[in-house]
Structures are given as structure tokens and as C-alpha cells.
mmCIF file of C-alpha atoms in Angstrom:
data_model
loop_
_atom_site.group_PDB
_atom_site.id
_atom_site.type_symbol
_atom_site.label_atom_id
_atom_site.label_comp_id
_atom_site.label_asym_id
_atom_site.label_seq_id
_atom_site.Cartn_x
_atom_site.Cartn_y
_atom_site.Cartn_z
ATOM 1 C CA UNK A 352 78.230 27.621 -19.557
ATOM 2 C CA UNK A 353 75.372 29.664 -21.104
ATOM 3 C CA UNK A 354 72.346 28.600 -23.464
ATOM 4 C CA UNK A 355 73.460 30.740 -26.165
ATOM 5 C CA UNK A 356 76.996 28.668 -26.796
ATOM 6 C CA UNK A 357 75.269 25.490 -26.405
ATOM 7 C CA UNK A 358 72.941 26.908 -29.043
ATOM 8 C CA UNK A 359 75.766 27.905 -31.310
ATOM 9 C CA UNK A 360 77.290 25.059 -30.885
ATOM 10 C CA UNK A 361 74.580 22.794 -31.695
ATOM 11 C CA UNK A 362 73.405 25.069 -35.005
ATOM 12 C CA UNK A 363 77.421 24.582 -36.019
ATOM 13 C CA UNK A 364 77.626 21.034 -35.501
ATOM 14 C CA UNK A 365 74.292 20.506 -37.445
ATOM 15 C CA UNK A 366 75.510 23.024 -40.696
ATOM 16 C CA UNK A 367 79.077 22.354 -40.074
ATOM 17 C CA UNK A 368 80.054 25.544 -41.338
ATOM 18 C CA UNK A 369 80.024 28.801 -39.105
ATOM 19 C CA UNK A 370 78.666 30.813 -41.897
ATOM 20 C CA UNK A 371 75.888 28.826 -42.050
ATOM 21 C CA UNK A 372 74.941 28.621 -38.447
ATOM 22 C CA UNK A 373 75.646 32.305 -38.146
ATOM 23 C CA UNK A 374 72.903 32.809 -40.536
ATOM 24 C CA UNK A 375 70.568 30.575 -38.810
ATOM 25 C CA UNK A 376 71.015 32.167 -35.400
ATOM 26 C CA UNK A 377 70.686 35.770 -36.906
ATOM 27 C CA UNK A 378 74.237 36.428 -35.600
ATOM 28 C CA UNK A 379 77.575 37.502 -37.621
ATOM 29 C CA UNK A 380 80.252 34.854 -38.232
ATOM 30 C CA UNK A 381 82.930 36.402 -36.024
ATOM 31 C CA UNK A 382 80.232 36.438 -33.052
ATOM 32 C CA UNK A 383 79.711 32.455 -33.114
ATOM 33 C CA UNK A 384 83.263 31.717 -34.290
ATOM 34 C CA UNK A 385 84.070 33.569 -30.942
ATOM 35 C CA UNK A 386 81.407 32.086 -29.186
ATOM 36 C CA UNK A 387 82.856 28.414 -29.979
ATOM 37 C CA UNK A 388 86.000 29.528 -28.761
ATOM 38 C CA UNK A 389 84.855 30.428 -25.412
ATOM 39 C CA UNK A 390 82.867 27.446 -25.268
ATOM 40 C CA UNK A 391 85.927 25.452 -26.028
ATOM 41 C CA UNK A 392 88.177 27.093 -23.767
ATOM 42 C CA UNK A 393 85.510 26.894 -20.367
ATOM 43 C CA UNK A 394 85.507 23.056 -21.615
ATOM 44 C CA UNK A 395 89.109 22.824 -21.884
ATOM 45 C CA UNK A 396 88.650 20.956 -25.114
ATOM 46 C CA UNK A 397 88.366 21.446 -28.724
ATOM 47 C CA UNK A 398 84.584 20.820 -29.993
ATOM 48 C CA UNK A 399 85.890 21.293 -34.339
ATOM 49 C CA UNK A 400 88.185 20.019 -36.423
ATOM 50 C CA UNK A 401 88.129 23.162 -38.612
ATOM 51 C CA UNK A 402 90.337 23.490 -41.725
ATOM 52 C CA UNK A 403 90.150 25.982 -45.264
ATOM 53 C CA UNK A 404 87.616 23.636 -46.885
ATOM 54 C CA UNK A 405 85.517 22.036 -44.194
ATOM 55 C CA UNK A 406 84.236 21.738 -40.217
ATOM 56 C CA UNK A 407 83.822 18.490 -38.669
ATOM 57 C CA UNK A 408 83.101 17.542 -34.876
ATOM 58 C CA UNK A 409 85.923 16.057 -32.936
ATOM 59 C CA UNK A 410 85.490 13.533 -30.997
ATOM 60 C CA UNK A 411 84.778 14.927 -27.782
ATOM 61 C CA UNK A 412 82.158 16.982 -30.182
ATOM 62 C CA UNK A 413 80.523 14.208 -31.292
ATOM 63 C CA UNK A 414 79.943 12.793 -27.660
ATOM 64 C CA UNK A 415 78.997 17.105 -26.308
ATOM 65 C CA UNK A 416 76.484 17.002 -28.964
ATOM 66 C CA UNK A 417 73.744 14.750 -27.491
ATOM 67 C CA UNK A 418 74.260 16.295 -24.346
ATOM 68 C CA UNK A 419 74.211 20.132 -25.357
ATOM 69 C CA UNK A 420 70.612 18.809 -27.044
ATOM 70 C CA UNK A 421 69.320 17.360 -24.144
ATOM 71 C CA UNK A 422 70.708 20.585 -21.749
ATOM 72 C CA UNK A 423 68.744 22.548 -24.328
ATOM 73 C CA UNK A 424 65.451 21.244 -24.486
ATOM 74 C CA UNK A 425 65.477 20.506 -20.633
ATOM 75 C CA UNK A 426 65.793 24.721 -20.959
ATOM 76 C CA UNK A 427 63.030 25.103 -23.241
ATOM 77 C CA UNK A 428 60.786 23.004 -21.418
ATOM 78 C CA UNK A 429 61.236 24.798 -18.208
ATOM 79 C CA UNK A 430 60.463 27.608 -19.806
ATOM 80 C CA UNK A 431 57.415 26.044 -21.105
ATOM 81 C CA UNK A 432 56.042 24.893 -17.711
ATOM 82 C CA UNK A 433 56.794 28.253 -15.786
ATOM 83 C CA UNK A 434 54.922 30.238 -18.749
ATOM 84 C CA UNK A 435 51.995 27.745 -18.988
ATOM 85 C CA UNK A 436 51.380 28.133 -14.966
ATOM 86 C CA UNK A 437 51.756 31.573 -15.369
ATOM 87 C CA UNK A 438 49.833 33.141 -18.078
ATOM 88 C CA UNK A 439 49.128 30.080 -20.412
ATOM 89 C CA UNK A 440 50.393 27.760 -22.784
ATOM 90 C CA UNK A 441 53.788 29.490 -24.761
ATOM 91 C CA UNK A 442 56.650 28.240 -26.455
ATOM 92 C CA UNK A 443 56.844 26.759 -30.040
ATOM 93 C CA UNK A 444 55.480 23.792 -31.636
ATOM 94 C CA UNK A 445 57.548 22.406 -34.823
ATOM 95 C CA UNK A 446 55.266 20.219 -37.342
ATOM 96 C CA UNK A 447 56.634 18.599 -40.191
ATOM 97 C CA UNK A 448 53.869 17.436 -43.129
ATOM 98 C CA UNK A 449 53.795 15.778 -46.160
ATOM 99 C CA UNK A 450 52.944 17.900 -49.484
ATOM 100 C CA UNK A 451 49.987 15.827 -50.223
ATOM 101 C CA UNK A 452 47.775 14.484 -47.239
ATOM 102 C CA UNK A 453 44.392 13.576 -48.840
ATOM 103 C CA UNK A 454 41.214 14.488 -46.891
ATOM 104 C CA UNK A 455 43.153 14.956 -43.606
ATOM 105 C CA UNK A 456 42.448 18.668 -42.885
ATOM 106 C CA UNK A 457 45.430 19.761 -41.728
ATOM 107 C CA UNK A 458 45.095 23.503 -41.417
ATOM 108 C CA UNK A 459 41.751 23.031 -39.808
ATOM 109 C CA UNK A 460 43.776 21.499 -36.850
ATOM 110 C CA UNK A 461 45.933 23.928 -36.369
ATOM 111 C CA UNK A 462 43.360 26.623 -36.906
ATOM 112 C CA UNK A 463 41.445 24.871 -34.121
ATOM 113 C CA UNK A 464 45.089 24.534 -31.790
ATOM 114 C CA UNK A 465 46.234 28.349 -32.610
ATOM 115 C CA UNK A 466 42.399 29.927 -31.569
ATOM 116 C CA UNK A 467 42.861 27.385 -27.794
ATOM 117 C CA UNK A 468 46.566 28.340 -27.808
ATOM 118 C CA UNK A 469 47.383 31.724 -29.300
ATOM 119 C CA UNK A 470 50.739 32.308 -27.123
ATOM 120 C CA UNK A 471 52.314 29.005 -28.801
ATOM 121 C CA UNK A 472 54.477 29.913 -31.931
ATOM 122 C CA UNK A 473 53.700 27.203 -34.744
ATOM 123 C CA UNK A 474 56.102 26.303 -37.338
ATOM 124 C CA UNK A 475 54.964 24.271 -40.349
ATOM 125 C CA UNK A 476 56.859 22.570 -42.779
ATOM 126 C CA UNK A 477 57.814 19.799 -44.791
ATOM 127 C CA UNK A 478 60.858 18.177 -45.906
ATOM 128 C CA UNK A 479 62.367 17.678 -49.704
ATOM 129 C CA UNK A 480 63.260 13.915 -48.739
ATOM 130 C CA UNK A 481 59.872 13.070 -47.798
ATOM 131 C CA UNK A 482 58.581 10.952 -44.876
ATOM 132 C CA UNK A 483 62.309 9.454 -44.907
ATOM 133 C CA UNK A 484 63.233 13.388 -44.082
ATOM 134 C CA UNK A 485 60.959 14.278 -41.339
ATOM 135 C CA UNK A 486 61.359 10.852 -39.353
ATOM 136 C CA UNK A 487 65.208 11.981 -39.048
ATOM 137 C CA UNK A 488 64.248 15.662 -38.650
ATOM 138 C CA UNK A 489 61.706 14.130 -35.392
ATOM 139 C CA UNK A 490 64.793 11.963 -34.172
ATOM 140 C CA UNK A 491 67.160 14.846 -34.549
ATOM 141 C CA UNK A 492 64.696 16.792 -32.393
ATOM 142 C CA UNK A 493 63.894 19.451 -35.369
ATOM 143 C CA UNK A 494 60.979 18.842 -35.166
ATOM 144 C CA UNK A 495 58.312 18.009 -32.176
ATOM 145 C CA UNK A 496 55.293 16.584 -34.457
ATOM 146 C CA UNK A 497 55.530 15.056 -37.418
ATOM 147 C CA UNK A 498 52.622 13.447 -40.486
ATOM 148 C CA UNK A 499 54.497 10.614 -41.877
ATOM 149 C CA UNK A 500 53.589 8.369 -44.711
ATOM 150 C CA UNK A 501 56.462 5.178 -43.788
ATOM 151 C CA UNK A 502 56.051 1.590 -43.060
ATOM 152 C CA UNK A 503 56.565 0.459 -39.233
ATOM 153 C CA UNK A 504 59.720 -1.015 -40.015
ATOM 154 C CA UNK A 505 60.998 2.428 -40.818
ATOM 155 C CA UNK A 506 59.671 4.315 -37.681
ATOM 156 C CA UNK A 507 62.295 3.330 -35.224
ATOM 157 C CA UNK A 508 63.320 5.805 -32.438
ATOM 158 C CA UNK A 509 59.712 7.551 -32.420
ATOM 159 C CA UNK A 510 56.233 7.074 -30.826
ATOM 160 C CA UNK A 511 53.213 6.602 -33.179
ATOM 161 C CA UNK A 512 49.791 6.614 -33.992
ATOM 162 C CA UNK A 513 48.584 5.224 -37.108
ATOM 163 C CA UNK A 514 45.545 7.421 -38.824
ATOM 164 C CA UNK A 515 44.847 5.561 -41.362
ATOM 165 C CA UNK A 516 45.683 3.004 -44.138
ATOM 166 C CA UNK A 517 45.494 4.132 -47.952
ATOM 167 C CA UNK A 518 45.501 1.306 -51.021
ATOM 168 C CA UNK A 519 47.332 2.184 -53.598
ATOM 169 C CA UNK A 520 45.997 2.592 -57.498
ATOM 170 C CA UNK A 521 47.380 2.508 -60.868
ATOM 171 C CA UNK A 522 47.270 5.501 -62.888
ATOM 172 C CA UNK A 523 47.512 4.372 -67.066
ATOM 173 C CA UNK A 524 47.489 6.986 -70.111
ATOM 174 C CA UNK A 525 45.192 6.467 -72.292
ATOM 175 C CA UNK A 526 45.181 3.382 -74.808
ATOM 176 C CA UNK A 527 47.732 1.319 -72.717
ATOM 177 C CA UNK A 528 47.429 -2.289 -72.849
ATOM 178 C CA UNK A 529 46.186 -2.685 -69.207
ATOM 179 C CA UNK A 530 43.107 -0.173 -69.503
ATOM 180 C CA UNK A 531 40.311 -2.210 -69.198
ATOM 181 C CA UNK A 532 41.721 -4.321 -66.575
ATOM 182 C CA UNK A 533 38.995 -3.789 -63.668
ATOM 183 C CA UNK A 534 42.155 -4.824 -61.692
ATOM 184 C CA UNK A 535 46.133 -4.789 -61.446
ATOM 185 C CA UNK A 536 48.427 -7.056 -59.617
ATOM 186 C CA UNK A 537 52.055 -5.395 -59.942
ATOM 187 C CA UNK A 538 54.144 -8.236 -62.362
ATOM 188 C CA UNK A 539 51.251 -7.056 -64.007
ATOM 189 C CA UNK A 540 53.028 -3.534 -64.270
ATOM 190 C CA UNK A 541 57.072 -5.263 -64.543
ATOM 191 C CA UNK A 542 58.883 -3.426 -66.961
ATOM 192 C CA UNK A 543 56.905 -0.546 -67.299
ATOM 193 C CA UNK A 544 58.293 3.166 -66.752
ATOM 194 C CA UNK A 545 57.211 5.010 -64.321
ATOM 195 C CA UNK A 546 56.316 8.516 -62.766
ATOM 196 C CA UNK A 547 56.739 8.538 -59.183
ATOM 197 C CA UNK A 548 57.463 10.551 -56.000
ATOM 198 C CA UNK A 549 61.670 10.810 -55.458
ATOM 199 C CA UNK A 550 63.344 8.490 -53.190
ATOM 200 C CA UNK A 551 62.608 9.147 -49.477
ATOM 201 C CA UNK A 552 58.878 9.917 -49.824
ATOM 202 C CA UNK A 553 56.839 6.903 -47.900
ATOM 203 C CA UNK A 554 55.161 5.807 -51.159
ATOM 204 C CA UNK A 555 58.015 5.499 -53.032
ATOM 205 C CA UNK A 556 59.936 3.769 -50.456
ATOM 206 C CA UNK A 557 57.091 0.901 -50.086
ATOM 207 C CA UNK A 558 56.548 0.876 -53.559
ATOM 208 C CA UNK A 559 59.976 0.379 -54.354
ATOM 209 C CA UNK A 560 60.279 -2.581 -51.946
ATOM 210 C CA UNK A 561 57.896 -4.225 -53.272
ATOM 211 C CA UNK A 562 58.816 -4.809 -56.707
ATOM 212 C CA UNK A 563 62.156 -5.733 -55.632
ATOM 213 C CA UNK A 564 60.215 -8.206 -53.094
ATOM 214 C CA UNK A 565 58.917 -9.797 -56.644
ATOM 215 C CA UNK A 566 62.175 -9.178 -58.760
ATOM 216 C CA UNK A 567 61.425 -6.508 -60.500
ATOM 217 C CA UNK A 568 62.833 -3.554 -59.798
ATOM 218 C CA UNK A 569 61.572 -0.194 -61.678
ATOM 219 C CA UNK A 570 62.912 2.691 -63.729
ATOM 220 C CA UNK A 571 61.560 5.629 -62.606
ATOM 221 C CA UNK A 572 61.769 8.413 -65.298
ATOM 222 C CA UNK A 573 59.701 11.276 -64.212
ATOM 223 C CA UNK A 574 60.058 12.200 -60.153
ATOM 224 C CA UNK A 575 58.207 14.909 -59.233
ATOM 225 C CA UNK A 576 57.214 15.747 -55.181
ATOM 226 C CA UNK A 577 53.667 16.590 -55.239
ATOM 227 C CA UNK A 578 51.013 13.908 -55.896
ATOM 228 C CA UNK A 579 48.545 16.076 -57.774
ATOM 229 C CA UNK A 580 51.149 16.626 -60.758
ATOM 230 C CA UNK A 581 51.599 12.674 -61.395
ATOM 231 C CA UNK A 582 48.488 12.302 -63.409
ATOM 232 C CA UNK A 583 49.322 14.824 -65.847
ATOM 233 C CA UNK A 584 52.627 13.365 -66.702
ATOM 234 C CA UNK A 585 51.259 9.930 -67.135
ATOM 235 C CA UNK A 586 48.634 11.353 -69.243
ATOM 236 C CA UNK A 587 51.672 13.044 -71.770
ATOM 237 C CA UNK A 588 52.450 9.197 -71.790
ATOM 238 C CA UNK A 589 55.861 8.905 -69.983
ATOM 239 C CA UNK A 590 55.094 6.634 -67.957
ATOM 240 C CA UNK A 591 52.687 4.583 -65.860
ATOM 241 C CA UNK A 592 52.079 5.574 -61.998
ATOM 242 C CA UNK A 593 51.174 3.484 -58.891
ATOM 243 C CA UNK A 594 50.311 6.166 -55.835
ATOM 244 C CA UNK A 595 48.160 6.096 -53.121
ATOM 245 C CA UNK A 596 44.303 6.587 -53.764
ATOM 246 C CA UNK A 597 44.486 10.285 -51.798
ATOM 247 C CA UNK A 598 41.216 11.735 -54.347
ATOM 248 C CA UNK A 599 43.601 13.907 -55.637
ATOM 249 C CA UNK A 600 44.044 12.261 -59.361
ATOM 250 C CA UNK A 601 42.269 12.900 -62.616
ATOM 251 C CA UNK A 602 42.388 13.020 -65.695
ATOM 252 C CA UNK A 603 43.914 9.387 -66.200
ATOM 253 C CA UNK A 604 42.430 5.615 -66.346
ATOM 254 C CA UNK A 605 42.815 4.933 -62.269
ATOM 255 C CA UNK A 606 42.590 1.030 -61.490
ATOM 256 C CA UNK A 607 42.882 -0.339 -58.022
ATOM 257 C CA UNK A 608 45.896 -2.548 -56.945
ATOM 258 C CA UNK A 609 45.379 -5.669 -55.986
ATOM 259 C CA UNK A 610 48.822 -6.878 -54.082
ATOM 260 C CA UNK A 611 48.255 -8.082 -50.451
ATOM 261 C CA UNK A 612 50.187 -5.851 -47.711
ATOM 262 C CA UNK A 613 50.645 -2.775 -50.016
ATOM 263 C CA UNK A 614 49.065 0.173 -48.299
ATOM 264 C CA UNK A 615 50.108 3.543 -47.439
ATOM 265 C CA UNK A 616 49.864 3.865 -43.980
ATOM 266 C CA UNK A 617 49.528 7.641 -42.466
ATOM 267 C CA UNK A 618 51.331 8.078 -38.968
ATOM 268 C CA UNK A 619 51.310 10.800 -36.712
ATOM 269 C CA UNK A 620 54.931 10.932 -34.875
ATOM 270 C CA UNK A 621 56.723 12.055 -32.247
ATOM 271 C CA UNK A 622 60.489 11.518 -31.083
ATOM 272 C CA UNK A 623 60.561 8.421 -28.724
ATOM 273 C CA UNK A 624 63.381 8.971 -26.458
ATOM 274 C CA UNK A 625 61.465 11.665 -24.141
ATOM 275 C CA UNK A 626 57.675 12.558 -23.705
ATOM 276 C CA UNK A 627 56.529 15.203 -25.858
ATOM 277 C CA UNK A 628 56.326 18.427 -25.080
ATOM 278 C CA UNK A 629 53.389 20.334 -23.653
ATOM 279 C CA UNK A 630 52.581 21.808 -26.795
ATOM 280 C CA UNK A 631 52.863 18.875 -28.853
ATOM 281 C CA UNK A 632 50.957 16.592 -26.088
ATOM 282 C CA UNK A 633 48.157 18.702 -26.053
ATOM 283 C CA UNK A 634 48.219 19.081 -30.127
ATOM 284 C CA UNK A 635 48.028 14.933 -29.662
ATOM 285 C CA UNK A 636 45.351 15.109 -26.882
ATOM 286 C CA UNK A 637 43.172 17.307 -29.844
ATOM 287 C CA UNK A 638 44.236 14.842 -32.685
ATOM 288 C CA UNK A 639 42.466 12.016 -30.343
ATOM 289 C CA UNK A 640 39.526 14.089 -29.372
ATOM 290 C CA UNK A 641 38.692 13.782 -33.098
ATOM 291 C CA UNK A 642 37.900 17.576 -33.501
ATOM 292 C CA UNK A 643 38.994 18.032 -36.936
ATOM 293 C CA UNK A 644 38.189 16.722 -40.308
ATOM 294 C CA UNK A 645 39.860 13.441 -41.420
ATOM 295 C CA UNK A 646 38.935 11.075 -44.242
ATOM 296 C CA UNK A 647 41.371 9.137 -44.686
ATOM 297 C CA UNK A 648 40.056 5.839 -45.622
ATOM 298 C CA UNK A 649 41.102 2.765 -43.874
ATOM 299 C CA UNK A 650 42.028 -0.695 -45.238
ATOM 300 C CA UNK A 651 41.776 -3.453 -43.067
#
């Protein structure tokens, strides 16, 4: 059994669809189609249930797929160790990040891990389901290091550190009813509309429980996935906002929101069932050192 089937395998059962995977792992179809087969014939079962219209993992693919991970990244981190004793740190490092992260100076970190590390191959990115996205993407082990923006209750399956602790404000257009309040309590915001992250980002998720904690769920009208566009849509009057205070917002009436246990907490994360890598452990061991810029400020 070779590392390039298990890696086919796992980039098909993650698309489900060999087209797909082929085009992930810079290969032709008929080259990981083939590649399957031999896998499946050395294992002397079948690893798809393909058809015209879809691919789906059998059952012995569902239990092979855990393992052909884990076979994997025992591989890549073996590879890791022999090139860090040899001519220093190499490998990859996967961070996932949030589109809006306040004061917390993300690329001066990695500027300050690339220029200690230049051998290690850094991949940024962040997910169109939010925090909800790149917890999975950590668990799923796409991803070694991850900036998340969920409650506790939500982080299950990963190790974390908690950065900081945001309150959250209300955003009002001008002349609404509420704009001289010095501050807001949300019933005081029940049955507004509102502009707001979509479903999956951190905010959105706490916010959302929250209201429904009162009885009161919302209608969201206008979801858009950068913080720094929300003010301008309240503004045009569609609809009231309640976001964390990041010092990204202007241009609209911003009053603080006075509801005990609402923050937005900030969490750095890592996948819980095996120590991080050395990439990612020493990207941790600089995030503790306190080397970069973060202002995130803290609610007790």
C-alpha cells in the first residue's frame, strides 16, 4: 500500500466525485479512478459505492477512512521530524481565519513565523461557513491552526486557547427610536430586522441563541460575510445590527449591549485528538511568547 492511493483515496472520499479529487491532486480522472481500483483490489474490498449520478463510501470505506488519515499524517510528520533534524523546520502549516479579526495582527504573525521558518509552506485561508466551518475543517484535519470566533460549547474535539473576549454593540440608522439610548438590552431590539453575518459565523451563532434564549427569535434580511460592510447597510436603513465591537464600524449610531454572558470570545484552535504538529506547536509557542500585535479587548 503506497501514500499516493491512500491520498487518492482520502481526496475521493472527501469530494465524492473522482473528477473532483482528480482536480485537487493535479492528476487526470482515469489515473485516480485506476488508482482506487488498485487500492481496492490489494484490500480485497470495495472502498465506493459508485453509480451514473453519485459516489458514496461503503461501509468498509467509511471505517478505511479514519485510518488512511491517521496512516497519512503519521507520514507527514515523519517527514517533518527527519527534515527539521536535518536542515530545519519544513513541511506545511494550514491556518484557517476569520474575515474580520479586529486589532489581532494576523499577518504580522506570520510575517514574524515565515522570516524564523522560511522552509515551512504556509497556507492561509478562511471558510464561507464561518467559525462553524473551520472548527470542522480543524476536526477533519484540513486544517492544523485555526482563529475561531465560537462559544465553548461549540469547540468540542479541539484544544484551545482563548485570546480574548469582545462585547457586542448595536449598530442603529439614523433617526430610529432607540438612538439616544446610552444603552441596549436585546427585548429592547425584539422584532426588529436585522443585518447580520450568515449562519455559521461565531457571532451569528451566539447571537442567534440568545434571542431564542429570550423568545424572540430574529429575521435576518441582509447577510453579508465581512463585518466592515454591516454598517453601511444599516445606514441605507434595512435593518438594525448587533456585532461585535472589533473598531471596524462607522458611519452608524453604535450603542453598547448590555445582556449578561453575550461576548464574542476569540479562540485559537487546534484538532484535539493528537498533539499538533511541529509547525503548528511552534506557531503556538510564538502566539504565547506574545511577539505580535494583539488588541483585542477583554471582558471580564
Amino acid at each position: 500500500m503506497e501514500t499516493r492511493q491512500l491520498e487518492c483515496f482520502v481526496a475521493v472520499a472527501e469530494e465524492l466525485s473522482f473528477t473532483r479529487a482528480a482536480r485537487r491532486l493535479f492528476a487526470v480522472q482515469s489515473t485516480v479512478s485506476a488508482t482506487i481500483q488498485a487500492l481496492e483490489g490489494e484490500l480485497g474490498v470495495k472502498l465506493f459505492d459508485r453509480s451514473t449520478r453519485r459516489v458514496a463510501l461503503s461501509p468498509a470505506g467509511l471505517v478505511f477512512l479514519p485510518e488512511a488519515k491517521s496512516a497519512l499524517e503519521a507520514v507527514d510528520r515523519a517527514r517533518e521530524v527527519v527534515a527539521d533534524a536535518s536542515a530545519g523546520l519544513r513541511g506545511s502549516l494550514r491556518v484557517g481565519t476569520l474575515t474580520s479579526v479586529g486589532d489581532l495582527d494576523l499577518p504580522d504573525l506570520l510575517g514574524a513565523f515565515h522570516r524564523r521558518y522560511p522552509l515551512v509552506e504556509l497556507h492561509v485561508t478562511v471558510s464561507i461557513t464561518g467559525s462553524t466551518g473551520l472548527a470542522e475543517d480543524l476536526r477533519q484535519g484540513r486544517l492544523d491552526v485555526a482563529l475561531l470566533g465560537l462559544p465553548e460549547s461549540d469547540l468540542a474535539g479541539l484544544d484551545t486557547k482563548l485570546v480574548g473576549s469582545v462585547p457586542f454593540v448595536a449598530l442603529l440608522p439614523d433617526g430610529h427610536r432607540l438612538g439616544d439610548r446610552r444603552s441596549l438590552s436585546l427585548p429592547d431590539l425584539a422584532g426588529e430586522s436585522f443585518v447580520d453575518n450568515p449562519r455559521g459565523f461565531g457571532n451569528r451563532v451566539a447571537l442567534d441563541r440568545a434571542f431564542e434564549a429570550i423568545g424572540a427569535p430574529r429575521r435576518v434580511v441582509v447577510e453579508v460575510a465581512d463585518l466592515r460592510a454591516v454598517p453601511a447597510y444599516v445606514a441605507a436603513g434595512l435593518g438594525v445590527a448587533v456585532v461585535p465591537d472589533l473598531r471596524l464600524l462607522s458611519g452608524v449610531r453604535t450603542i453598547p449591549v448590555d445582556e449578561p454572558g453575550l461576548t464574542w470570545p476569540l479562540t485559537i484552535a487546534t484538532r484535539g485528538e493528537r498533539p499538533p504538529g511541529p509547525a503548528a506547536r511552534l506557531l503556538l509557542e510564538l502566539i504565547d511568547g506574545g511577539e505580535f500585535s494583539i488588541a483585542i479587548p477583554v471582558r471580564a
